[in-house]
Amino acid sequence: MDGFEAIAASAVPLTGGYGGETYAVSAAGEDAVLRLYVRRPARAAVDVSLMRLVRGLLPVPRVLDAKPEVSDEGPPYVLTERLPGMNLEKYLESAGEAERQRVGEQLGDLLVRLSGMPFLNFGQFVGRELVIESFGDGGLLQWFNQHVSDLGLTRDQVASMEAVIDRADELADSGVDRVCLVHSDFNPKNLLVDPATARITGLIDWELAHAGSPYTDLGNLLRFCDDPVLGEAVLGVVQASGLDLGDRVVERGRVADLWALIDLASRPAANPVAAAAHTLITRIADTGDLAGGRGWPDVVH
């Protein structure tokens, strides 16, 4: 686009998404967000297509301009409008019970909408046509074994986790096998809210989105949730939606989330999310229980 170099030069780095690749900018007189795709250049075309696909169905920003192709002129980029609202994680720190209830109901509605966008196969999106490419044939136990050396678990903890994974696989096999659009990072840090009305204004950072399980985003959202008001509001909407996700919905969400949880827990502990994930994996291994001490949602089915 004309003036891209000037826009990039005046960009202010934003947190979230790809660290060091997302910037607040001003373009054509409006606030915008510029995302560069240095580490995963092929993902730019996918993100543009996804945002255009769900625009009007989910609160995603308009794509103002994009250069999703790799070229000698610089990395691929996507320029979007900057949605209004504040970070939901920050908002929830001081929100009252009524506001948390309202937010939870909206989060449940977003989960229902995502689950209602079907695909034929599991896998990652490739290219602007959103072709689905399989993740591979390896199961959850193989995934755990690939990361176990970075988890710092004792031999007894490893054996306990293997038993948990065996039970998790059995539960996964008995759930619905529908494939849907999965945001895959569905949690308060990637959501925006209007603090005056408690209205969700944005679902951002789609770089991990794929075609997968309708339980995955629920598991992600509830991973570190310790607020029964918000959590039960979410579950109430999901379970009243007619999605027919079967029983033990929270536990199935935790099973689907184990893939991401194991990956996060194996990362350097300097990252606070990774540190929290490692603490949770350790509790799961110590207790031999998928809940890992997360008690309150288990009573809701």
Coordinates of C-alpha atoms in Angstrom, one line a residue:
M1 CA 0.0 0.0 0.0
D2 CA 1.1 3.6 -0.5
G3 CA 2.9 4.9 2.5
F4 CA 3.3 1.5 4.1
E5 CA 6.9 2.4 5.1
A6 CA 5.8 5.6 6.8
I7 CA 3.0 3.7 8.7
A8 CA 5.4 1.0 9.9
A9 CA 8.0 3.6 10.9
S10 CA 5.5 5.3 13.3
A11 CA 4.1 2.0 14.7
V12 CA 3.8 1.3 18.4
P13 CA 4.3 -2.3 19.5
L14 CA 1.4 -4.2 21.0
T15 CA 1.5 -7.2 23.3
G16 CA -0.2 -10.4 22.3
G17 CA -0.1 -12.5 19.2
Y18 CA 3.3 -12.8 17.7
G19 CA 5.6 -10.9 20.0
G20 CA 7.3 -8.0 18.2
E21 CA 5.1 -8.4 15.1
T22 CA 1.9 -6.5 16.0
Y23 CA 1.7 -2.7 16.1
A24 CA -0.8 0.1 16.7
V25 CA -0.7 2.5 13.8
S26 CA -2.8 5.3 12.2
A27 CA -3.9 4.8 8.6
A28 CA -6.2 6.9 6.5
G29 CA -7.2 8.9 9.6
E30 CA -8.3 5.9 11.7
D31 CA -6.7 3.8 14.3
A32 CA -5.5 0.5 12.9
V33 CA -3.4 -2.6 13.8
L34 CA -0.5 -3.7 11.6
R35 CA 0.6 -7.3 11.9
L36 CA 3.8 -8.4 10.2
Y37 CA 4.4 -12.1 9.4
V38 CA 8.1 -12.6 9.8
R39 CA 8.2 -16.0 11.6
R40 CA 5.2 -17.6 9.8
P41 CA 4.8 -15.7 6.5
A42 CA 2.4 -18.3 5.0
R43 CA -0.1 -17.6 7.8
A44 CA -1.0 -14.1 6.5
A45 CA -3.2 -15.4 3.7
V46 CA -5.0 -17.7 6.2
D47 CA -5.7 -14.9 8.7
V48 CA -7.1 -12.6 6.0
S49 CA -9.4 -15.3 4.7
L50 CA -10.6 -16.3 8.2
M51 CA -11.4 -12.7 9.2
R52 CA -13.3 -12.2 6.0
L53 CA -15.1 -15.5 6.5
V54 CA -16.4 -14.8 10.0
R55 CA -16.9 -11.0 9.6
G56 CA -20.5 -10.2 10.7
L57 CA -20.8 -13.5 12.6
L58 CA -18.1 -12.9 15.2
P59 CA -16.6 -9.6 16.4
V60 CA -13.5 -9.5 14.3
P61 CA -11.9 -6.4 12.8
R62 CA -12.3 -5.3 9.2
V63 CA -9.3 -6.0 6.9
L64 CA -8.2 -2.6 5.6
D65 CA -5.3 -3.7 3.5
A66 CA -3.1 -6.8 3.2
K67 CA -0.1 -8.1 1.3
P68 CA -0.2 -11.8 2.2
E69 CA 2.3 -12.9 -0.4
V70 CA 6.0 -13.3 0.3
S71 CA 8.1 -10.8 -1.8
D72 CA 11.4 -8.9 -1.9
E73 CA 9.5 -5.8 -0.7
G74 CA 9.3 -7.0 2.9
P75 CA 7.4 -9.5 5.0
P76 CA 3.7 -10.2 4.4
Y77 CA 1.4 -7.9 6.5
V78 CA -2.2 -7.5 7.3
L79 CA -3.7 -4.1 8.3
T80 CA -7.0 -4.1 10.2
E81 CA -9.1 -1.6 12.0
R82 CA -8.5 -1.3 15.7
L83 CA -11.6 -2.4 17.6
P84 CA -12.9 -0.4 20.5
G85 CA -12.8 -1.7 24.1
M86 CA -10.4 -2.8 26.7
N87 CA -8.7 -6.1 27.3
L88 CA -11.1 -8.5 29.0
E89 CA -8.5 -9.9 31.3
K90 CA -7.9 -6.5 32.8
Y91 CA -11.6 -5.7 32.9
L92 CA -12.5 -8.8 34.9
E93 CA -10.0 -7.8 37.7
S94 CA -12.6 -5.3 39.0
A95 CA -15.9 -6.2 37.3
G96 CA -18.9 -6.9 39.6
E97 CA -20.9 -10.1 39.6
A98 CA -23.6 -8.8 37.2
E99 CA -20.9 -7.7 34.7
R100 CA -19.1 -11.0 35.0
Q101 CA -22.4 -12.8 34.5
R102 CA -23.1 -10.8 31.3
V103 CA -19.7 -11.3 30.0
G104 CA -19.9 -15.1 30.6
E105 CA -23.2 -15.3 28.7
Q106 CA -21.6 -13.5 25.7
L107 CA -18.6 -15.8 25.8
G108 CA -20.9 -18.8 25.8
D109 CA -22.7 -17.3 22.8
L110 CA -19.3 -16.9 20.9
L111 CA -18.4 -20.5 21.7
V112 CA -21.8 -21.6 20.3
R113 CA -21.2 -19.6 17.1
L114 CA -17.7 -21.0 16.6
S115 CA -19.0 -24.6 17.1
G116 CA -21.7 -23.9 14.5
M117 CA -19.2 -23.2 11.7
P118 CA -18.5 -26.8 10.4
F119 CA -15.6 -28.3 8.5
L120 CA -15.2 -31.8 7.1
N121 CA -11.8 -32.6 8.5
F122 CA -9.5 -31.9 11.4
G123 CA -6.3 -30.0 10.6
Q124 CA -4.6 -26.7 10.1
F125 CA -5.6 -24.1 7.4
V126 CA -3.3 -23.6 4.5
G127 CA -3.5 -20.7 2.0
R128 CA -6.2 -18.2 1.2
E129 CA -8.6 -21.0 0.2
L130 CA -8.4 -22.4 3.8
V131 CA -7.4 -25.9 2.6
I132 CA -7.2 -28.2 5.6
E133 CA -4.0 -30.1 6.1
S134 CA -3.9 -32.9 8.6
F135 CA -1.9 -32.4 11.8
G136 CA -0.6 -36.0 11.5
D137 CA -1.5 -39.4 13.0
G138 CA 0.2 -39.1 16.4
G139 CA -2.0 -39.2 19.4
L140 CA -2.0 -37.3 22.7
L141 CA 0.4 -39.8 24.4
Q142 CA 2.9 -39.3 21.6
W143 CA 2.5 -35.5 21.9
F144 CA 3.2 -35.8 25.7
N145 CA 6.3 -38.0 25.0
Q146 CA 7.6 -35.3 22.6
H147 CA 7.5 -32.7 25.3
V148 CA 8.1 -34.8 28.5
S149 CA 11.8 -34.0 28.7
D150 CA 11.0 -30.2 29.0
L151 CA 8.3 -30.7 31.7
G152 CA 10.7 -31.6 34.5
L153 CA 8.4 -34.3 35.9
T154 CA 9.6 -37.2 38.1
R155 CA 9.2 -40.8 37.0
D156 CA 6.1 -41.2 39.1
Q157 CA 4.6 -38.0 37.8
V158 CA 5.2 -39.2 34.2
A159 CA 3.5 -42.5 34.9
S160 CA 0.6 -40.7 36.5
M161 CA 0.3 -38.4 33.5
E162 CA 0.3 -41.4 31.1
A163 CA -2.6 -42.9 33.1
V164 CA -4.5 -39.6 32.9
I165 CA -3.9 -39.5 29.2
D166 CA -5.3 -43.0 28.8
R167 CA -8.5 -42.0 30.5
A168 CA -8.6 -38.8 28.5
D169 CA -8.4 -40.7 25.2
E170 CA -11.3 -42.9 26.3
L171 CA -13.4 -39.9 27.1
A172 CA -12.4 -38.2 23.8
D173 CA -13.5 -41.2 21.8
S174 CA -16.9 -41.1 23.4
G175 CA -17.6 -37.5 22.6
V176 CA -19.1 -35.9 19.5
D177 CA -16.8 -36.1 16.5
R178 CA -18.0 -33.0 14.8
V179 CA -15.4 -30.7 13.3
C180 CA -15.8 -26.9 13.6
L181 CA -13.9 -23.6 13.5
V182 CA -11.6 -23.4 16.6
H183 CA -10.0 -20.1 17.6
S184 CA -7.5 -22.1 19.8
D185 CA -6.5 -19.1 22.0
F186 CA -10.0 -18.3 23.3
N187 CA -9.4 -16.6 26.6
P188 CA -9.7 -13.1 28.1
K189 CA -6.3 -11.8 26.8
N190 CA -7.6 -12.1 23.3
L191 CA -11.0 -10.6 23.9
L192 CA -12.1 -6.9 24.1
V193 CA -15.0 -5.5 26.1
D194 CA -16.7 -2.1 26.4
P195 CA -16.2 -1.3 30.1
A196 CA -19.3 0.9 30.1
T197 CA -21.7 -1.8 29.0
A198 CA -19.9 -5.1 29.6
R199 CA -20.4 -5.8 25.9
I200 CA -17.8 -8.0 24.1
T201 CA -16.4 -5.9 21.2
G202 CA -13.7 -8.1 19.8
L203 CA -12.2 -11.6 19.4
I204 CA -8.6 -11.0 18.1
D205 CA -5.4 -12.9 17.4
W206 CA -6.5 -15.7 15.1
E207 CA -3.0 -17.1 14.3
L208 CA -3.7 -20.5 16.0
A209 CA -7.2 -21.0 14.5
H210 CA -7.8 -24.4 12.9
A211 CA -10.5 -26.9 12.1
G212 CA -10.9 -29.0 15.3
S213 CA -13.0 -30.1 18.3
P214 CA -16.0 -28.1 19.6
Y215 CA -14.6 -28.7 23.1
T216 CA -11.2 -27.1 22.5
D217 CA -12.1 -23.4 22.9
L218 CA -14.3 -24.2 26.0
G219 CA -11.3 -26.0 27.5
N220 CA -9.0 -23.1 26.7
L221 CA -11.4 -20.6 28.3
L222 CA -11.9 -22.6 31.5
R223 CA -8.2 -23.6 31.8
F224 CA -7.3 -21.0 34.5
C225 CA -10.8 -19.8 35.2
D226 CA -11.5 -19.6 39.0
D227 CA -14.6 -17.5 38.8
P228 CA -17.8 -19.6 39.1
V229 CA -20.0 -16.7 38.2
L230 CA -18.4 -16.3 34.8
G231 CA -17.8 -20.0 34.2
E232 CA -21.3 -21.1 35.1
A233 CA -22.7 -18.3 32.8
V234 CA -20.6 -19.7 30.0
L235 CA -21.7 -23.3 30.6
G236 CA -25.3 -22.3 30.9
V237 CA -25.4 -20.8 27.5
V238 CA -23.4 -23.6 25.8
Q239 CA -25.5 -26.3 27.3
A240 CA -28.8 -24.6 26.5
S241 CA -27.8 -24.0 22.9
G242 CA -28.8 -27.3 21.4
L243 CA -25.3 -28.1 20.4
D244 CA -25.6 -31.6 21.8
L245 CA -22.1 -31.9 23.2
G246 CA -23.0 -34.8 25.5
D247 CA -22.4 -35.1 29.2
R248 CA -19.2 -34.2 31.1
V249 CA -18.7 -31.1 29.0
V250 CA -16.2 -29.5 31.2
E251 CA -14.1 -32.6 31.5
R252 CA -14.2 -33.1 27.7
G253 CA -13.0 -29.5 27.3
R254 CA -10.1 -30.2 29.6
V255 CA -9.2 -33.3 27.5
A256 CA -9.2 -31.2 24.3
D257 CA -7.1 -28.5 26.1
L258 CA -4.4 -31.0 27.1
W259 CA -2.6 -30.6 23.8
A260 CA -2.1 -26.9 24.3
L261 CA -1.5 -27.3 28.1
I262 CA 1.3 -29.7 27.5
D263 CA 2.9 -27.5 24.9
L264 CA 2.6 -24.4 27.1
A265 CA 4.0 -26.2 30.2
S266 CA 7.1 -27.3 28.3
R267 CA 8.1 -23.7 27.5
P268 CA 10.5 -21.5 29.6
A269 CA 9.0 -20.6 32.9
A270 CA 9.9 -16.9 32.4
N271 CA 6.6 -16.7 30.5
P272 CA 3.8 -16.3 33.1
V273 CA 1.3 -18.3 31.1
A274 CA 3.9 -21.1 30.6
A275 CA 4.6 -21.1 34.4
A276 CA 0.9 -21.3 35.2
A277 CA 0.5 -24.2 32.7
H278 CA 3.5 -26.0 34.3
T279 CA 2.0 -25.6 37.7
L280 CA -1.3 -27.1 36.5
I281 CA 0.3 -30.0 34.7
T282 CA 2.3 -30.8 37.9
R283 CA -0.9 -30.8 39.9
I284 CA -2.6 -33.1 37.4
A285 CA 0.4 -35.4 37.6
D286 CA 0.5 -35.3 41.4
T287 CA -3.2 -36.0 41.8
G288 CA -3.7 -38.3 38.8
D289 CA -6.8 -36.3 38.1
L290 CA -7.5 -34.3 34.9
A291 CA -9.1 -31.5 37.0
G292 CA -5.8 -30.8 38.8
G293 CA -7.5 -29.2 41.7
R294 CA -9.9 -27.1 39.5
G295 CA -13.1 -28.1 41.4
W296 CA -16.0 -25.8 40.8
P297 CA -17.0 -26.6 37.2
D298 CA -17.1 -30.3 37.7
V299 CA -20.5 -30.1 39.4
V300 CA -22.0 -28.6 36.3
H301 CA -23.0 -31.1 33.5

